[in-house]
């Protein structure tokens, strides 16, 4: 996940790149509980460098993904300042691409940070999964997953988002949206659509939420594109925090041809 834009009241400050090398996290076998929930969560292992930075900063509110650390501090008046610092996750092999149609969102990519795959041989359907860990100055509170599925239709994207609770208290999501971007070399990428989501809550008792289909705008320019999921979330008993944005793999809409991965 990589923050490009945040619709927040507080200031946003860019941080420095933090790189940690030499640690390899292997994909562990996933186990299923009686209710079908995967009981293995490897996010804390692969995101250990980010968590360590959050502890070093003594951040009161933070969340980590394979893109980096989003941390919030408040001044004497309670005004929040959110800082995003890119942090390299520990090296982990991404799961091999699969063309299976089975729903494996809770077991696929559980210890690899962020993964992309094309699941349709026609190359019109792609998926991205990101793992997130969040906490406070005392340590980790919990973790969750975000999965974005893009089912291309002609010259536009069609997105669905799934949120999966992994660990910790229930989570209430707010101010969530999918943003479409057109890739522009040597310039900031162009906005090609902003689509609101209303995820509600996930918890140990209702551990998955699936969005309705989000229909993107018609993409008229010959270019590469991608989408990003942005959200604020509040763990029960704690204050709200911001998750770094999860970016999908790029898809190509060249000439007047239909878009494809």
Tab-separated table of C-alpha atoms in Angstrom, residues 60-207:
chain	number	residue	atom	x	y	z
A	60	UNK	CA	0.312	6.490	19.353
A	61	UNK	CA	-1.604	5.365	16.234
A	62	UNK	CA	0.042	3.450	13.396
A	63	UNK	CA	-0.562	0.888	10.662
A	64	UNK	CA	1.931	-1.070	8.564
A	65	UNK	CA	1.765	-2.689	5.135
A	66	UNK	CA	4.452	-3.851	2.733
A	67	UNK	CA	4.567	-0.279	1.388
A	68	UNK	CA	5.443	1.285	4.713
A	69	UNK	CA	4.305	2.941	7.907
A	70	UNK	CA	1.386	5.325	8.381
A	71	UNK	CA	1.634	6.950	11.813
A	72	UNK	CA	-0.413	9.698	13.442
A	73	UNK	CA	0.622	12.093	16.155
A	74	UNK	CA	-1.437	14.824	17.794
A	75	UNK	CA	-0.283	18.229	18.985
A	76	UNK	CA	-1.280	19.901	22.249
A	77	UNK	CA	-4.597	20.920	20.692
A	78	UNK	CA	-5.377	17.393	19.505
A	79	UNK	CA	-4.806	18.186	15.821
A	80	UNK	CA	-3.568	15.018	14.049
A	81	UNK	CA	-0.555	14.878	11.755
A	82	UNK	CA	-0.275	11.734	9.630
A	83	UNK	CA	3.156	10.719	8.353
A	84	UNK	CA	3.826	8.059	5.717
A	85	UNK	CA	7.295	6.480	5.669
A	86	UNK	CA	8.149	3.862	3.003
A	87	UNK	CA	9.625	0.776	4.679
A	88	UNK	CA	10.855	-2.279	2.800
A	89	UNK	CA	9.235	-5.458	4.100
A	90	UNK	CA	11.295	-8.562	4.760
A	91	UNK	CA	11.959	-10.565	1.615
A	92	UNK	CA	9.303	-13.190	1.112
A	93	UNK	CA	8.488	-15.339	-1.930
A	94	UNK	CA	5.123	-14.467	-3.420
A	95	UNK	CA	2.808	-17.430	-3.940
A	96	UNK	CA	2.801	-18.867	-7.439
A	97	UNK	CA	0.058	-17.454	-9.696
A	98	UNK	CA	-3.039	-19.576	-9.866
A	99	UNK	CA	-5.881	-19.812	-12.339
A	100	UNK	CA	-8.151	-21.668	-9.932
A	101	UNK	CA	-11.632	-20.249	-9.449
A	102	UNK	CA	-11.854	-21.387	-5.805
A	103	UNK	CA	-12.183	-18.620	-3.214
A	104	UNK	CA	-8.866	-18.664	-1.353
A	105	UNK	CA	-8.731	-15.050	-0.183
A	106	UNK	CA	-8.192	-16.008	3.477
A	107	UNK	CA	-5.280	-18.363	2.733
A	108	UNK	CA	-3.570	-16.904	-0.348
A	109	UNK	CA	-0.647	-14.504	0.319
A	110	UNK	CA	-0.782	-14.637	4.122
A	111	UNK	CA	2.933	-13.953	4.667
A	112	UNK	CA	4.113	-12.168	1.534
A	113	UNK	CA	3.130	-8.563	2.164
A	114	UNK	CA	1.393	-7.664	-1.097
A	115	UNK	CA	0.684	-10.080	-3.970
A	116	UNK	CA	-0.732	-9.673	-7.489
A	117	UNK	CA	-2.079	-12.381	-9.764
A	118	UNK	CA	-3.999	-12.779	-13.011
A	119	UNK	CA	-6.631	-15.460	-12.529
A	120	UNK	CA	-8.255	-15.547	-15.960
A	121	UNK	CA	-6.460	-16.970	-18.989
A	122	UNK	CA	-7.976	-14.226	-21.158
A	123	UNK	CA	-6.060	-11.741	-18.923
A	124	UNK	CA	-9.150	-9.709	-18.107
A	125	UNK	CA	-9.328	-10.515	-14.369
A	126	UNK	CA	-6.613	-9.692	-11.830
A	127	UNK	CA	-6.398	-9.659	-8.037
A	128	UNK	CA	-4.236	-7.904	-5.451
A	129	UNK	CA	-3.966	-8.780	-1.768
A	130	UNK	CA	-2.331	-6.685	0.943
A	131	UNK	CA	-1.728	-7.552	4.598
A	132	UNK	CA	-1.965	-4.841	7.276
A	133	UNK	CA	-0.865	-4.729	10.916
A	134	UNK	CA	-1.785	-1.878	13.257
A	135	UNK	CA	-1.044	-0.848	16.819
A	136	UNK	CA	-0.033	1.856	19.266
A	137	UNK	CA	3.039	2.785	21.293
A	138	UNK	CA	2.666	-0.410	23.334
A	139	UNK	CA	2.869	-2.727	20.316
A	140	UNK	CA	0.673	-4.632	17.865
A	141	UNK	CA	-3.091	-4.554	18.397
A	142	UNK	CA	-4.325	-6.537	15.387
A	143	UNK	CA	-4.201	-7.235	11.671
A	144	UNK	CA	-6.445	-7.549	8.625
A	145	UNK	CA	-6.309	-8.213	4.867
A	146	UNK	CA	-7.545	-6.277	1.840
A	147	UNK	CA	-8.231	-7.984	-1.507
A	148	UNK	CA	-9.048	-6.031	-4.670
A	149	UNK	CA	-10.434	-7.880	-7.681
A	150	UNK	CA	-10.459	-6.084	-11.031
A	151	UNK	CA	-12.682	-7.619	-13.693
A	152	UNK	CA	-11.978	-5.526	-16.768
A	153	UNK	CA	-14.869	-4.641	-19.040
A	154	UNK	CA	-13.912	-3.084	-22.339
A	155	UNK	CA	-12.227	0.219	-21.552
A	156	UNK	CA	-12.943	0.371	-17.838
A	157	UNK	CA	-12.251	-1.416	-14.596
A	158	UNK	CA	-14.808	-3.149	-12.419
A	159	UNK	CA	-13.589	-3.524	-8.839
A	160	UNK	CA	-14.725	-5.479	-5.811
A	161	UNK	CA	-13.046	-5.203	-2.419
A	162	UNK	CA	-12.934	-7.835	0.340
A	163	UNK	CA	-11.835	-7.096	3.921
A	164	UNK	CA	-10.813	-9.977	6.183
A	165	UNK	CA	-10.311	-9.768	9.954
A	166	UNK	CA	-7.253	-11.704	11.142
A	167	UNK	CA	-6.399	-10.646	14.696
A	168	UNK	CA	-7.476	-8.186	17.377
A	169	UNK	CA	-10.700	-6.293	18.162
A	170	UNK	CA	-13.504	-5.626	15.721
A	171	UNK	CA	-12.763	-3.007	13.062
A	172	UNK	CA	-15.081	-0.288	11.792
A	173	UNK	CA	-14.100	1.219	8.433
A	174	UNK	CA	-14.953	4.755	7.329
A	175	UNK	CA	-14.037	7.208	4.553
A	176	UNK	CA	-13.066	4.358	2.231
A	177	UNK	CA	-12.712	4.587	-1.511
A	178	UNK	CA	-11.183	3.194	-4.705
A	179	UNK	CA	-9.156	5.652	-6.760
A	180	UNK	CA	-8.267	5.010	-10.402
A	181	UNK	CA	-4.964	6.387	-11.726
A	182	UNK	CA	-3.504	6.773	-15.204
A	183	UNK	CA	0.249	6.178	-15.272
A	184	UNK	CA	2.158	9.207	-16.540
A	185	UNK	CA	5.930	8.955	-16.857
A	186	UNK	CA	7.979	11.674	-15.152
A	187	UNK	CA	4.833	13.380	-13.832
A	188	UNK	CA	2.343	12.641	-11.050
A	189	UNK	CA	-0.162	10.024	-12.172
A	190	UNK	CA	-3.526	11.387	-13.302
A	191	UNK	CA	-6.776	10.780	-11.416
A	192	UNK	CA	-9.296	8.794	-13.482
A	193	UNK	CA	-12.064	8.253	-10.960
A	194	UNK	CA	-12.847	8.304	-7.232
A	195	UNK	CA	-15.424	5.779	-5.983
A	196	UNK	CA	-16.682	5.668	-2.368
A	197	UNK	CA	-17.118	2.454	-0.369
A	198	UNK	CA	-19.027	1.799	2.848
A	199	UNK	CA	-17.454	-1.331	4.396
A	200	UNK	CA	-18.897	-1.200	7.914
A	201	UNK	CA	-17.394	-3.667	10.414
A	202	UNK	CA	-15.417	-6.929	10.504
A	203	UNK	CA	-14.696	-9.016	13.603
A	204	UNK	CA	-13.970	-12.541	14.810
A	205	UNK	CA	-17.678	-13.322	14.520
A	206	UNK	CA	-18.182	-11.696	11.100
A	207	UNK	CA	-14.672	-11.880	9.722
